[in-house]
Coordinates of C-alpha atoms in Angstrom, one line a residue:
X744 CA -58.6 21.7 38.3
X745 CA -56.4 24.5 36.7
X746 CA -53.3 25.6 38.8
X747 CA -52.1 28.9 37.7
X748 CA -48.4 29.2 37.3
X749 CA -46.2 32.0 38.3
X750 CA -44.5 32.1 35.0
X751 CA -46.4 34.5 32.6
X752 CA -47.4 33.5 29.2
X753 CA -49.0 35.6 26.4
X754 CA -51.6 37.9 28.1
X755 CA -54.3 37.4 25.5
X756 CA -54.1 33.7 25.6
X757 CA -54.3 33.7 29.5
X758 CA -57.4 36.1 29.6
X759 CA -59.3 33.9 27.0
X760 CA -58.4 30.8 28.9
X761 CA -59.3 32.3 32.4
X762 CA -62.8 33.4 30.9
X763 CA -63.6 30.0 29.6
X764 CA -62.5 28.4 33.0
X765 CA -64.7 30.5 34.8
X766 CA -67.7 29.7 32.7
X767 CA -67.1 25.9 33.2
X768 CA -66.6 26.5 37.2
X769 CA -69.9 28.4 37.2
X770 CA -71.6 25.7 35.4
X771 CA -69.9 23.1 37.8
X772 CA -71.3 25.1 40.8
X773 CA -75.0 25.1 39.6
X774 CA -74.8 21.3 38.9
X775 CA -73.4 20.5 42.4
X776 CA -76.9 20.4 43.7
X777 CA -77.7 17.6 41.4
X778 CA -74.8 15.2 42.2
X779 CA -75.8 11.6 41.8
X780 CA -74.3 10.1 45.1
X781 CA -75.0 6.5 43.9
X782 CA -72.7 7.0 40.9
X783 CA -70.2 9.4 42.3
X784 CA -66.4 8.5 41.5
X785 CA -64.8 8.6 44.9
X786 CA -61.5 7.7 43.3
X787 CA -61.2 10.8 41.4
X788 CA -62.4 12.9 44.3
X789 CA -59.7 11.4 46.5
X790 CA -56.9 12.2 43.9
X791 CA -58.2 15.7 43.6
X792 CA -60.1 15.6 40.3
X793 CA -63.4 17.1 41.0
X794 CA -64.5 17.2 37.4
X795 CA -66.2 14.6 35.4
X796 CA -64.8 12.9 32.5
X797 CA -66.9 15.1 30.1
X798 CA -66.0 18.2 32.0
X799 CA -62.2 17.4 31.8
X800 CA -62.5 16.7 28.1
X801 CA -64.2 20.0 27.6
X802 CA -61.9 22.0 29.7
X803 CA -58.9 20.3 27.9
X804 CA -60.4 21.1 24.4
X805 CA -61.0 24.6 25.3
X806 CA -57.3 25.0 26.7
X807 CA -55.6 23.2 23.8
X808 CA -57.3 25.4 21.3
X809 CA -55.2 28.2 22.6
X810 CA -51.8 26.2 22.1
X811 CA -49.6 25.4 19.2
X812 CA -49.8 21.7 17.8
X813 CA -46.2 20.0 17.7
X814 CA -45.0 16.7 16.8
X815 CA -42.1 14.5 17.9
X816 CA -38.8 15.2 16.0
X817 CA -40.3 18.6 14.7
X818 CA -38.0 21.6 14.4
X819 CA -39.8 24.4 16.4
X820 CA -38.8 27.9 17.6
X821 CA -39.3 29.3 21.1
X822 CA -38.4 32.3 23.2
X823 CA -35.9 32.2 26.2
X824 CA -38.0 32.8 29.4
X825 CA -35.3 32.4 31.9
X826 CA -31.7 31.5 32.2
X827 CA -30.5 29.6 35.3
X828 CA -27.0 28.2 36.3
X829 CA -27.9 24.8 34.7
X830 CA -31.0 25.3 32.6
X831 CA -32.6 27.5 30.1
X832 CA -36.5 27.7 30.1
X833 CA -38.0 28.3 26.7
X834 CA -41.5 29.1 25.8
X835 CA -43.0 27.0 22.8
X836 CA -46.6 28.2 23.2
X837 CA -47.4 24.7 24.4
X838 CA -49.0 23.4 27.5
X839 CA -45.5 23.0 29.1
X840 CA -42.2 24.9 28.5
X841 CA -39.0 23.4 27.2
X842 CA -36.1 23.0 29.4
X843 CA -32.5 22.8 27.9
X844 CA -29.0 22.3 29.5
X845 CA -27.2 25.5 29.5
X846 CA -24.0 23.8 28.2
X847 CA -25.9 23.5 24.7
X848 CA -25.5 27.3 24.4
X849 CA -21.7 27.4 25.2
X850 CA -21.2 28.7 21.6
X851 CA -23.4 31.5 22.3
X852 CA -22.2 33.3 25.6
X853 CA -24.4 36.3 24.9
X854 CA -27.6 34.5 25.2
X855 CA -30.4 36.6 26.7
X856 CA -34.0 36.4 27.9
X857 CA -36.3 37.1 24.9
X858 CA -33.9 35.4 22.3
X859 CA -35.5 33.2 19.8
X860 CA -33.8 29.7 19.6
X861 CA -34.7 26.6 17.6
X862 CA -35.2 23.2 19.2
X863 CA -35.9 19.7 18.2
X864 CA -38.9 17.9 19.9
X865 CA -37.5 14.6 21.1
X866 CA -40.5 13.6 23.1
X867 CA -44.0 15.4 23.6
X868 CA -44.3 13.8 27.1
X869 CA -41.7 11.6 29.0
X870 CA -42.3 9.5 32.0
X871 CA -42.7 12.6 34.1
X872 CA -45.1 14.1 31.8
X873 CA -42.6 16.7 30.7
X874 CA -41.7 17.9 27.2
X875 CA -38.1 16.7 26.0
X876 CA -36.5 19.2 23.6
X877 CA -32.8 19.7 22.4
X878 CA -31.2 22.9 21.1
X879 CA -27.9 21.0 20.1
X880 CA -29.6 18.5 17.9
X881 CA -31.6 21.3 16.4
X882 CA -28.4 23.1 15.5
X883 CA -26.9 20.1 14.0
X884 CA -30.0 19.6 11.9
X885 CA -30.2 23.1 10.9
X886 CA -26.6 23.1 10.1
X887 CA -26.9 19.9 7.7
X888 CA -29.9 21.7 6.0
X889 CA -27.6 24.6 5.5
X890 CA -24.6 22.9 4.4
X891 CA -26.5 21.0 1.8
X892 CA -28.0 24.2 0.6
X893 CA -24.5 25.9 0.4
X894 CA -23.3 22.9 -1.7
X895 CA -26.0 23.4 -4.3
X896 CA -25.9 27.3 -4.3
X897 CA -22.0 27.6 -3.9
X898 CA -22.6 30.1 -1.0
X899 CA -19.5 31.2 0.8
X900 CA -19.7 30.3 4.7
X901 CA -17.4 31.2 7.6
X902 CA -16.0 28.8 10.0
X903 CA -13.4 28.5 12.8
X904 CA -10.4 26.2 12.5
X905 CA -10.5 23.9 15.6
X906 CA -7.5 21.7 15.2
X907 CA -4.9 20.0 13.0
X908 CA -5.5 16.4 11.8
X909 CA -3.7 14.1 9.3
X910 CA -3.6 15.5 5.8
X911 CA -5.3 18.8 6.9
X912 CA -7.4 20.8 9.5
X913 CA -10.8 20.5 11.2
X914 CA -13.1 23.4 11.0
X915 CA -16.4 24.3 12.9
X916 CA -19.1 25.2 10.4
X917 CA -22.5 25.9 11.7
X918 CA -21.6 23.6 14.6
X919 CA -20.4 20.8 12.5
X920 CA -17.0 19.6 12.1
X921 CA -15.9 19.9 8.5
X922 CA -12.6 18.5 7.0
X923 CA -10.3 21.1 5.3
X924 CA -7.6 19.1 3.3
X925 CA -4.2 20.4 3.2
X926 CA -4.3 20.7 -0.7
X927 CA -7.4 22.9 -0.2
X928 CA -6.1 25.6 2.2
X929 CA -4.3 27.7 -0.3
X930 CA -3.0 27.8 -3.9
X931 CA 0.5 27.5 -2.7
X932 CA 2.0 24.5 -0.7
X933 CA 1.4 25.0 3.1
X934 CA 4.4 24.1 5.2
X935 CA 3.0 24.9 8.7
X936 CA -0.7 23.9 9.3
X937 CA -0.5 25.0 12.9
X938 CA -0.7 28.8 12.0
X939 CA -4.2 28.3 11.0
X940 CA -5.5 26.9 14.1
X941 CA -7.9 29.2 16.0
X942 CA -8.5 31.5 13.0
X943 CA -11.8 32.3 11.2
X944 CA -11.8 31.6 7.6
X945 CA -14.2 31.5 4.6
X946 CA -15.0 28.2 2.8
X947 CA -16.9 26.7 0.2
X948 CA -18.6 23.4 0.6
X949 CA -17.2 21.1 -2.0
X950 CA -18.4 17.6 -0.8
X951 CA -20.9 16.0 1.4
X952 CA -20.9 12.2 2.5
X953 CA -24.4 11.5 3.8
X954 CA -23.8 8.1 4.8
X955 CA -20.9 9.0 7.0
X956 CA -22.0 12.5 7.7
X957 CA -18.8 14.0 6.5
X958 CA -18.3 17.4 5.2
X959 CA -15.4 18.7 3.0
X960 CA -14.7 22.5 2.6
X961 CA -12.2 24.5 0.6
X962 CA -10.5 27.7 1.1
X963 CA -8.4 27.4 -2.0
X964 CA -11.5 27.3 -4.2
X965 CA -12.4 30.9 -3.1
X966 CA -8.7 32.1 -3.9
X967 CA -8.7 30.2 -7.3
X968 CA -11.9 32.0 -8.3
X969 CA -10.4 35.4 -7.5
X970 CA -7.1 34.3 -9.1
X971 CA -9.0 33.1 -12.4
X972 CA -9.9 36.8 -13.2
X973 CA -6.4 38.1 -12.3
X974 CA -4.9 35.3 -14.5
X975 CA -7.0 36.4 -17.4
X976 CA -5.7 40.0 -16.9
X977 CA -2.1 39.0 -16.4
X978 CA -2.2 36.6 -19.5
X979 CA -3.7 39.2 -21.8
X980 CA -0.7 41.5 -21.1
X981 CA 2.0 38.9 -21.5
X982 CA 4.7 39.3 -24.2
X983 CA 7.7 37.2 -25.1
X984 CA 10.8 38.8 -23.8
X985 CA 9.0 40.8 -21.1
X986 CA 10.9 40.8 -17.7
X987 CA 8.5 40.5 -14.4
X988 CA 9.3 40.0 -10.9
X989 CA 8.0 37.1 -9.0
X990 CA 8.2 34.9 -6.0
X991 CA 9.7 31.4 -5.8
X992 CA 6.6 29.3 -5.0
X993 CA 7.9 25.6 -5.2
X994 CA 11.2 24.1 -6.1
X995 CA 11.3 20.6 -7.7
X996 CA 14.1 18.4 -9.3
X997 CA 13.1 19.5 -12.7
X998 CA 12.5 23.2 -12.3
X999 CA 11.2 26.2 -10.2
X1000 CA 7.6 27.4 -10.0
X1001 CA 7.4 31.2 -9.6
X1002 CA 4.2 33.2 -8.5
X1003 CA 3.8 36.2 -10.9
X1004 CA 1.0 37.7 -8.8
X1005 CA -1.8 35.4 -9.5
X1006 CA -0.5 33.2 -12.2
X1007 CA 2.4 30.7 -12.0
X1008 CA 5.3 30.2 -14.5
X1009 CA 7.9 27.5 -14.7
X1010 CA 11.5 27.8 -14.9
X1011 CA 12.9 24.7 -16.3
X1012 CA 16.2 23.5 -14.7
X1013 CA 18.2 24.1 -18.1
X1014 CA 16.9 27.8 -18.1
X1015 CA 18.1 28.6 -14.5
X1016 CA 21.9 28.9 -15.2
X1017 CA 24.3 28.7 -18.1
X1018 CA 26.4 26.3 -16.2
X1019 CA 25.3 22.8 -15.4
X1020 CA 23.6 22.2 -12.1
X1021 CA 22.3 19.1 -10.4
X1022 CA 19.4 20.7 -8.6
X1023 CA 17.6 24.0 -8.7
X1024 CA 18.3 24.6 -5.0
X1025 CA 21.8 25.5 -6.1
X1026 CA 20.3 28.8 -7.7
X1027 CA 17.2 29.8 -5.9
X1028 CA 15.4 29.4 -2.6
X1029 CA 11.8 29.3 -1.5
X1030 CA 10.1 32.6 -1.1
X1031 CA 12.8 34.4 -2.8
X1032 CA 12.0 37.4 -5.0
X1033 CA 13.5 37.1 -8.5
X1034 CA 13.4 38.7 -12.0
X1035 CA 12.5 36.4 -14.8
X1036 CA 12.0 36.7 -18.5
X1037 CA 9.0 35.4 -20.5
X1038 CA 10.2 32.7 -23.0
X1039 CA 6.8 31.4 -24.1
X1040 CA 3.1 31.2 -22.9
X1041 CA 0.0 29.3 -23.9
X1042 CA -3.2 31.1 -23.3
X1043 CA -5.5 28.0 -23.4
X1044 CA -3.5 25.8 -20.9
X1045 CA -2.4 29.0 -19.0
X1046 CA 1.3 27.8 -19.2
X1047 CA 4.1 30.2 -19.0
X1048 CA 7.7 29.3 -19.7
X1049 CA 10.2 31.5 -17.8
X1050 CA 13.9 31.9 -17.9
X1051 CA 16.4 33.2 -15.4
X1052 CA 19.8 32.6 -17.1
X1053 CA 18.6 34.7 -20.1
X1054 CA 18.8 37.9 -18.0
X1055 CA 22.7 37.3 -18.2
X1056 CA 25.2 37.6 -21.0
X1057 CA 25.9 34.2 -22.4
X1058 CA 29.3 33.0 -21.4
X1059 CA 30.4 32.2 -24.9
X1060 CA 30.1 35.9 -25.7
X1061 CA 32.5 36.6 -22.8
X1062 CA 35.2 33.9 -24.0
X1063 CA 38.5 35.1 -24.6
X1064 CA 38.7 36.4 -28.4
X1065 CA 42.4 35.2 -28.5
X1066 CA 41.6 31.6 -27.6
X1067 CA 42.3 29.5 -30.9
X1068 CA 42.7 25.8 -32.0
X1069 CA 45.8 24.3 -30.4
X1070 CA 45.6 26.3 -27.1
X1071 CA 46.0 24.5 -23.9
X1072 CA 43.1 24.9 -21.4
X1073 CA 42.2 23.8 -18.0
X1074 CA 38.8 22.8 -16.9
X1075 CA 36.5 20.6 -14.7
X1076 CA 34.9 17.4 -15.8
X1077 CA 31.1 18.2 -15.3
X1078 CA 29.3 15.2 -17.2
X1079 CA 30.3 11.7 -18.3
X1080 CA 29.1 9.7 -21.2
X1081 CA 30.3 6.5 -22.8
X1082 CA 31.7 8.5 -25.8
X1083 CA 33.5 11.2 -23.9
X1084 CA 33.6 13.8 -21.1
X1085 CA 32.2 17.3 -21.0
X1086 CA 34.7 19.8 -19.5
X1087 CA 33.8 23.2 -18.2
X1088 CA 36.6 25.6 -19.0
X1089 CA 34.6 28.7 -17.7
X1090 CA 31.0 29.1 -16.3
X1091 CA 28.6 27.8 -19.0
X1092 CA 31.6 27.1 -21.5
X1093 CA 32.1 23.6 -22.1
X1094 CA 34.1 21.3 -24.4
X1095 CA 33.9 17.7 -25.2
X1096 CA 36.8 15.2 -25.0
X1097 CA 36.0 12.2 -27.1
X1098 CA 37.1 8.8 -25.9
X1099 CA 39.3 8.5 -28.7
X1100 CA 41.1 11.7 -27.9
X1101 CA 41.9 10.6 -24.3
X1102 CA 44.7 8.2 -25.2
X1103 CA 46.9 7.2 -28.1
X1104 CA 45.8 3.5 -27.3
X1105 CA 43.9 1.8 -30.2
X1106 CA 42.0 -0.7 -28.2
X1107 CA 38.4 0.3 -27.3
X1108 CA 38.0 1.7 -23.9
X1109 CA 35.3 3.8 -22.0
X1110 CA 35.7 7.3 -21.0
X1111 CA 35.3 6.4 -17.3
X1112 CA 38.7 4.5 -17.5
X1113 CA 40.5 7.9 -17.9
X1114 CA 38.4 10.4 -16.0
X1115 CA 35.5 11.1 -13.5
X1116 CA 33.2 13.9 -12.7
X1117 CA 34.9 16.6 -10.8
X1118 CA 38.4 16.0 -12.1
X1119 CA 40.6 19.0 -12.8
X1120 CA 42.3 18.4 -16.2
X1121 CA 44.3 20.1 -18.8
X1122 CA 43.4 19.6 -22.5
X1123 CA 44.2 21.1 -26.0
X1124 CA 41.7 22.8 -28.1
X1125 CA 41.0 20.7 -31.3
X1126 CA 38.2 22.6 -32.9
X1127 CA 36.2 25.8 -31.9
X1128 CA 33.1 27.0 -33.3
X1129 CA 31.9 30.3 -31.7
X1130 CA 28.8 30.6 -33.8
X1131 CA 27.6 27.1 -32.9
X1132 CA 29.1 27.5 -29.5
X1133 CA 30.8 24.2 -29.8
X1134 CA 34.4 23.2 -28.7
X1135 CA 36.2 19.7 -29.0
X1136 CA 39.3 19.1 -26.8
X1137 CA 41.9 16.5 -26.6
X1138 CA 44.2 15.1 -23.8
X1139 CA 46.4 12.7 -25.6
X1140 CA 48.0 15.5 -27.7
X1141 CA 49.6 16.8 -24.6
X1142 CA 52.0 13.8 -24.8
X1143 CA 54.2 12.6 -27.7
X1144 CA 52.7 10.3 -30.4
X1145 CA 54.2 6.9 -29.7
X1146 CA 53.9 6.1 -33.4
X1147 CA 56.4 8.7 -34.3
X1148 CA 59.7 6.7 -35.1
X1149 CA 58.0 3.3 -34.6
X1150 CA 59.9 1.9 -37.5
X1151 CA 63.1 2.2 -35.7
X1152 CA 61.7 1.0 -32.3
X1153 CA 59.8 -2.0 -33.7
X1154 CA 61.4 -3.1 -37.0
X1155 CA 60.2 -6.2 -38.8
X1156 CA 61.8 -9.4 -37.2
X1157 CA 62.4 -7.9 -33.8
X1158 CA 61.1 -9.6 -30.8
X1159 CA 59.2 -7.8 -27.8
X1160 CA 57.1 -8.5 -24.8
X1161 CA 53.4 -7.5 -24.9
X1162 CA 50.3 -7.6 -22.8
X1163 CA 47.1 -9.3 -24.0
X1164 CA 44.4 -6.8 -23.9
X1165 CA 41.5 -8.5 -25.9
X1166 CA 40.8 -11.4 -28.3
X1167 CA 38.4 -12.2 -31.0
X1168 CA 37.6 -15.4 -33.1
X1169 CA 40.4 -14.6 -35.3
X1170 CA 43.1 -13.4 -33.0
X1171 CA 44.6 -11.8 -30.0
X1172 CA 45.0 -8.0 -29.6
X1173 CA 48.2 -7.1 -27.5
X1174 CA 49.5 -3.8 -26.3
X1175 CA 53.3 -3.2 -26.8
X1176 CA 53.0 0.1 -24.8
X1177 CA 50.5 2.9 -24.3
X1178 CA 49.3 3.9 -27.7
X1179 CA 50.7 0.9 -29.7
X1180 CA 48.7 -2.2 -30.3
X1181 CA 49.2 -5.1 -32.4
X1182 CA 47.3 -8.2 -33.6
X1183 CA 48.4 -11.9 -33.4
X1184 CA 46.3 -14.0 -35.8
X1185 CA 45.1 -17.3 -34.5
X1186 CA 47.3 -19.2 -37.0
X1187 CA 50.4 -17.5 -35.6
X1188 CA 49.9 -18.6 -32.0
X1189 CA 51.3 -22.0 -32.1
X1190 CA 53.3 -24.3 -34.5
X1191 CA 51.6 -27.5 -33.3
X1192 CA 48.3 -26.9 -31.5
X1193 CA 45.1 -26.6 -33.4
X1194 CA 43.4 -23.7 -31.8
X1195 CA 39.7 -23.0 -32.2
X1196 CA 39.5 -19.9 -30.1
X1197 CA 42.2 -17.8 -28.7
X1198 CA 40.7 -18.0 -25.2
X1199 CA 42.1 -21.6 -25.2
X1200 CA 45.6 -20.4 -25.5
X1201 CA 45.8 -17.1 -23.5
X1202 CA 43.9 -15.0 -21.1
X1203 CA 43.5 -11.2 -20.8
X1204 CA 46.5 -9.7 -19.0
X1205 CA 48.9 -12.5 -19.9
X1206 CA 52.5 -11.3 -21.0
X1207 CA 53.5 -12.7 -24.5
X1208 CA 56.6 -12.9 -26.5
X1209 CA 55.9 -11.6 -30.0
X1210 CA 57.8 -11.0 -33.2
X1211 CA 57.0 -8.1 -35.5
X1212 CA 55.8 -9.8 -38.9
X1213 CA 54.5 -6.6 -40.7
X1214 CA 54.4 -2.8 -39.9
X1215 CA 52.1 -0.3 -41.5
X1216 CA 53.0 3.3 -40.2
X1217 CA 50.3 5.2 -42.2
X1218 CA 47.4 2.7 -41.2
X1219 CA 48.9 2.4 -37.6
X1220 CA 48.7 -1.4 -37.9
X1221 CA 51.3 -3.8 -36.4
X1222 CA 51.0 -7.6 -37.4
X1223 CA 52.6 -9.8 -34.8
X1224 CA 53.4 -13.5 -34.2
X1225 CA 54.0 -15.7 -31.2
X1226 CA 55.0 -18.9 -32.6
X1227 CA 57.7 -17.3 -34.5
X1228 CA 59.5 -16.6 -31.4
X1229 CA 60.2 -20.4 -30.9
X1230 CA 61.8 -22.9 -33.3
X1231 CA 59.4 -24.8 -35.5
X1232 CA 59.4 -28.4 -34.1
X1233 CA 58.0 -29.7 -37.4
X1234 CA 61.4 -29.2 -39.1
X1235 CA 62.6 -31.8 -36.7
X1236 CA 59.6 -34.2 -36.8
X1237 CA 60.0 -34.2 -40.6
X1238 CA 62.9 -36.6 -40.3
X1239 CA 61.8 -38.3 -37.0
X1240 CA 58.4 -39.3 -38.4
X1241 CA 59.2 -39.6 -42.0
X1242 CA 57.0 -41.9 -44.1
X1243 CA 57.9 -45.7 -43.4
X1244 CA 59.2 -45.0 -39.9
X1245 CA 57.5 -47.3 -37.2
X1246 CA 56.6 -46.0 -33.7
X1247 CA 54.8 -47.4 -30.7
X1248 CA 51.7 -45.7 -29.3
X1249 CA 48.2 -46.5 -27.9
X1250 CA 44.7 -45.6 -29.5
X1251 CA 43.8 -42.3 -27.9
X1252 CA 40.3 -41.9 -29.1
X1253 CA 37.9 -43.7 -31.6
X1254 CA 36.6 -41.0 -34.1
X1255 CA 34.6 -41.1 -37.1
X1256 CA 36.1 -43.1 -39.9
X1257 CA 39.1 -44.3 -37.7
X1258 CA 41.1 -43.4 -34.5
X1259 CA 43.7 -40.9 -33.3
X1260 CA 47.1 -41.7 -31.4
X1261 CA 49.5 -39.3 -29.8
X1262 CA 53.1 -39.8 -30.4
X1263 CA 54.0 -36.7 -28.3
X1264 CA 52.8 -33.3 -27.1
X1265 CA 52.8 -32.2 -30.6
X1266 CA 52.1 -35.0 -32.9
X1267 CA 48.7 -36.4 -33.2
X1268 CA 48.2 -39.0 -36.1
X1269 CA 45.1 -40.3 -37.7
X1270 CA 44.6 -44.1 -38.3
X1271 CA 42.0 -44.9 -40.8
X1272 CA 39.5 -47.7 -40.1
X1273 CA 41.1 -50.2 -42.7
X1274 CA 44.5 -49.6 -41.1
X1275 CA 43.4 -50.5 -37.6
X1276 CA 43.0 -54.3 -38.5
X1277 CA 45.2 -56.6 -36.5
X1278 CA 46.9 -59.9 -37.8
X1279 CA 44.0 -61.9 -36.4
X1280 CA 41.4 -60.0 -38.3
X1281 CA 40.1 -58.0 -35.3
X1282 CA 40.4 -54.1 -34.9
X1283 CA 42.5 -52.2 -32.4
X1284 CA 40.4 -50.7 -29.5
X1285 CA 40.6 -47.6 -27.4
X1286 CA 43.7 -47.7 -25.2
X1287 CA 45.1 -50.7 -27.0
X1288 CA 49.0 -50.3 -27.6
X1289 CA 50.5 -51.3 -30.9
X1290 CA 53.1 -50.4 -33.5
X1291 CA 52.2 -48.0 -36.2
X1292 CA 53.9 -47.1 -39.4
X1293 CA 53.7 -43.6 -40.8
X1294 CA 52.2 -43.8 -44.2
X1295 CA 51.8 -39.9 -44.7
X1296 CA 53.6 -36.9 -43.1
X1297 CA 52.8 -33.1 -44.2
X1298 CA 54.7 -30.5 -42.4
X1299 CA 52.7 -27.5 -44.1
X1300 CA 49.4 -29.0 -43.0
X1301 CA 50.6 -30.6 -39.9
X1302 CA 49.1 -33.9 -41.1
X1303 CA 50.2 -37.2 -40.0
X1304 CA 48.6 -40.6 -41.0
X1305 CA 49.7 -43.9 -39.5
X1306 CA 48.7 -47.7 -39.9
X1307 CA 48.9 -50.8 -37.8
X1308 CA 47.7 -53.2 -40.6
X1309 CA 50.8 -52.2 -42.8
X1310 CA 53.0 -53.7 -40.1
X1311 CA 52.1 -57.2 -40.6
X1312 CA 51.1 -56.9 -44.3
X1313 CA 54.8 -56.0 -44.8
X1314 CA 55.9 -59.1 -43.0
X1315 CA 53.8 -61.2 -45.1
X1316 CA 55.2 -59.7 -48.2
X1317 CA 58.6 -60.3 -46.8
X1318 CA 57.7 -64.0 -46.2
X1319 CA 56.5 -64.4 -49.7
X1320 CA 59.6 -63.0 -51.1
X1321 CA 61.5 -65.2 -49.0
X1322 CA 59.7 -68.3 -50.1
X1323 CA 60.0 -67.3 -53.7
X1324 CA 63.8 -67.0 -53.3
X1325 CA 63.9 -70.5 -51.6
X1326 CA 61.9 -71.9 -54.4
X1327 CA 64.2 -70.5 -57.1
X1328 CA 67.2 -71.9 -55.3
X1329 CA 65.7 -75.4 -55.1
X1330 CA 64.9 -75.2 -58.7
X1331 CA 68.5 -74.4 -59.6
X1332 CA 69.8 -77.4 -57.6
X1333 CA 67.2 -80.0 -58.8
X1334 CA 64.5 -79.7 -61.4
X1335 CA 62.7 -82.9 -60.0
X1336 CA 62.1 -80.7 -56.9
X1337 CA 60.6 -77.9 -58.7
X1338 CA 57.1 -79.2 -58.4
X1339 CA 57.6 -79.5 -54.8
X1340 CA 58.7 -75.9 -54.5
X1341 CA 55.6 -74.9 -56.5
X1342 CA 53.5 -76.8 -54.3
X1343 CA 54.9 -75.0 -51.2
X1344 CA 54.5 -71.7 -53.0
X1345 CA 50.8 -72.5 -53.7
X1346 CA 50.2 -73.5 -50.0
X1347 CA 51.7 -70.2 -49.0
X1348 CA 49.5 -68.1 -51.3
X1349 CA 46.5 -70.1 -50.2
X1350 CA 47.2 -69.1 -46.6
X1351 CA 47.5 -65.4 -47.6
X1352 CA 44.1 -65.5 -49.4
X1353 CA 42.5 -67.0 -46.3
X1354 CA 44.1 -64.4 -44.1
X1355 CA 42.6 -61.6 -46.4
X1356 CA 39.2 -63.2 -46.3
X1357 CA 39.2 -63.2 -42.4

């Protein structure tokens, strides 16, 4: 059973199909007289199928011979038959037409009957027996084929910028969303991405990620290709010293990039102005048109060094011709260093004030102790070299030299107050007044104390009484003493602690080869081990109090040696002498008693020998 549809197909195909159907119908009618009623298929008849299986297959084979052969997931082309409010009917030269939702053609508002469109066959026959096709999927498939082809061939394509996204823009290319990175929009930095949204732009496909279905395009690549030729032409015509006009393209902390009409050049921060600047923004602004001079260029690396300050006369050439050494000048501190400060006395003209020329003071100090950046100061010109464009300045020269007339102010033997500024292993540096320093050697700090390092005696900032010991005006050296401002106690101790005198004290500390004892704050005496022995033969211990005899006193070397043992040894000697005197007296009175006296004397000697052995 063939139902003829109202929708017209190709006329030739329809005519041929009708003729064949007529033949089959004629054969069917001639055979109706020979129907086998016993084997008749009443179910088929009830369902409306009046042809036998063989007849149906024959009709189907004849009909299908006039149609295209299509497969699932195949990309096919068809013609628009009709356009409705919701659907578009498309002829595929197949046994049924394709029906596509009209919203799949939103990108093409001018779609008309007869237009050819591409479709993807999703199913040859769904549950309803209909052919399922999609134009949207066909467009995406065709687009992927196209972008891959463009990536290989480098073909330039056109797309529409849809929206802005993080790091760039989203563009519609053949119906595919492609990413346009911000760095690939233009050769110059882009400050406002929104101005590109909604615009049509030309692109070049630069990368495809098949796994994630990502496409990356570039507009910059097209510009660079065009600029490359321009660069070659520009570079070929460059000459050192040539003045060109350009546009400030980018400003960085180290310099300014200038667009010279297709090729960029760099003005280093030091070539922007003759005066010192902290940032190029002080001189130029973005998109500003400026004239620049070519300082140098490299054809291979396409690098061009530009200058801006070179277009102006050097400030040193405009310096007052009458300026000379000894003149006073005013300026502003622009740069600080440990060794000094640079002072700008005119735009681009600087002089160095070395730290040694900032003060008459002799002790080491940093330039930051005197001035800071931004200070307005007055100085004196010390040296001036116009050819080398160098100048040295001094500040201390504006005040009197404190060393003038110093012999009258600080004569040898005079006493003064000073301030401790610094100390070393060998002594202390003190300041008498601004610009006049002196040195106190460690040996001249105290009469009595043994000082290993000056820090044990004084601290920086202390006020000290000093006496002038030596004065060298030419060498600007002042030798001072502190102990000389007080009486030398050792003159008094020389009598008080003379050899043979006995004093009472306690063992302060046990040291190598003996012990030490303190008689007062100044006198510390040494007791050798053999002089620590007591009368009972034992030795004195730490903290044990006893009498000590001075056996050595040296004022020059501040050396005092004492002995405890000598105390009782002297007493023994005195006892021996007394016994000898008694024995002699007894001998004079009676000779018979002389033997007795000798016996007594021998007994005393034996006792002394026994004591020594102990």
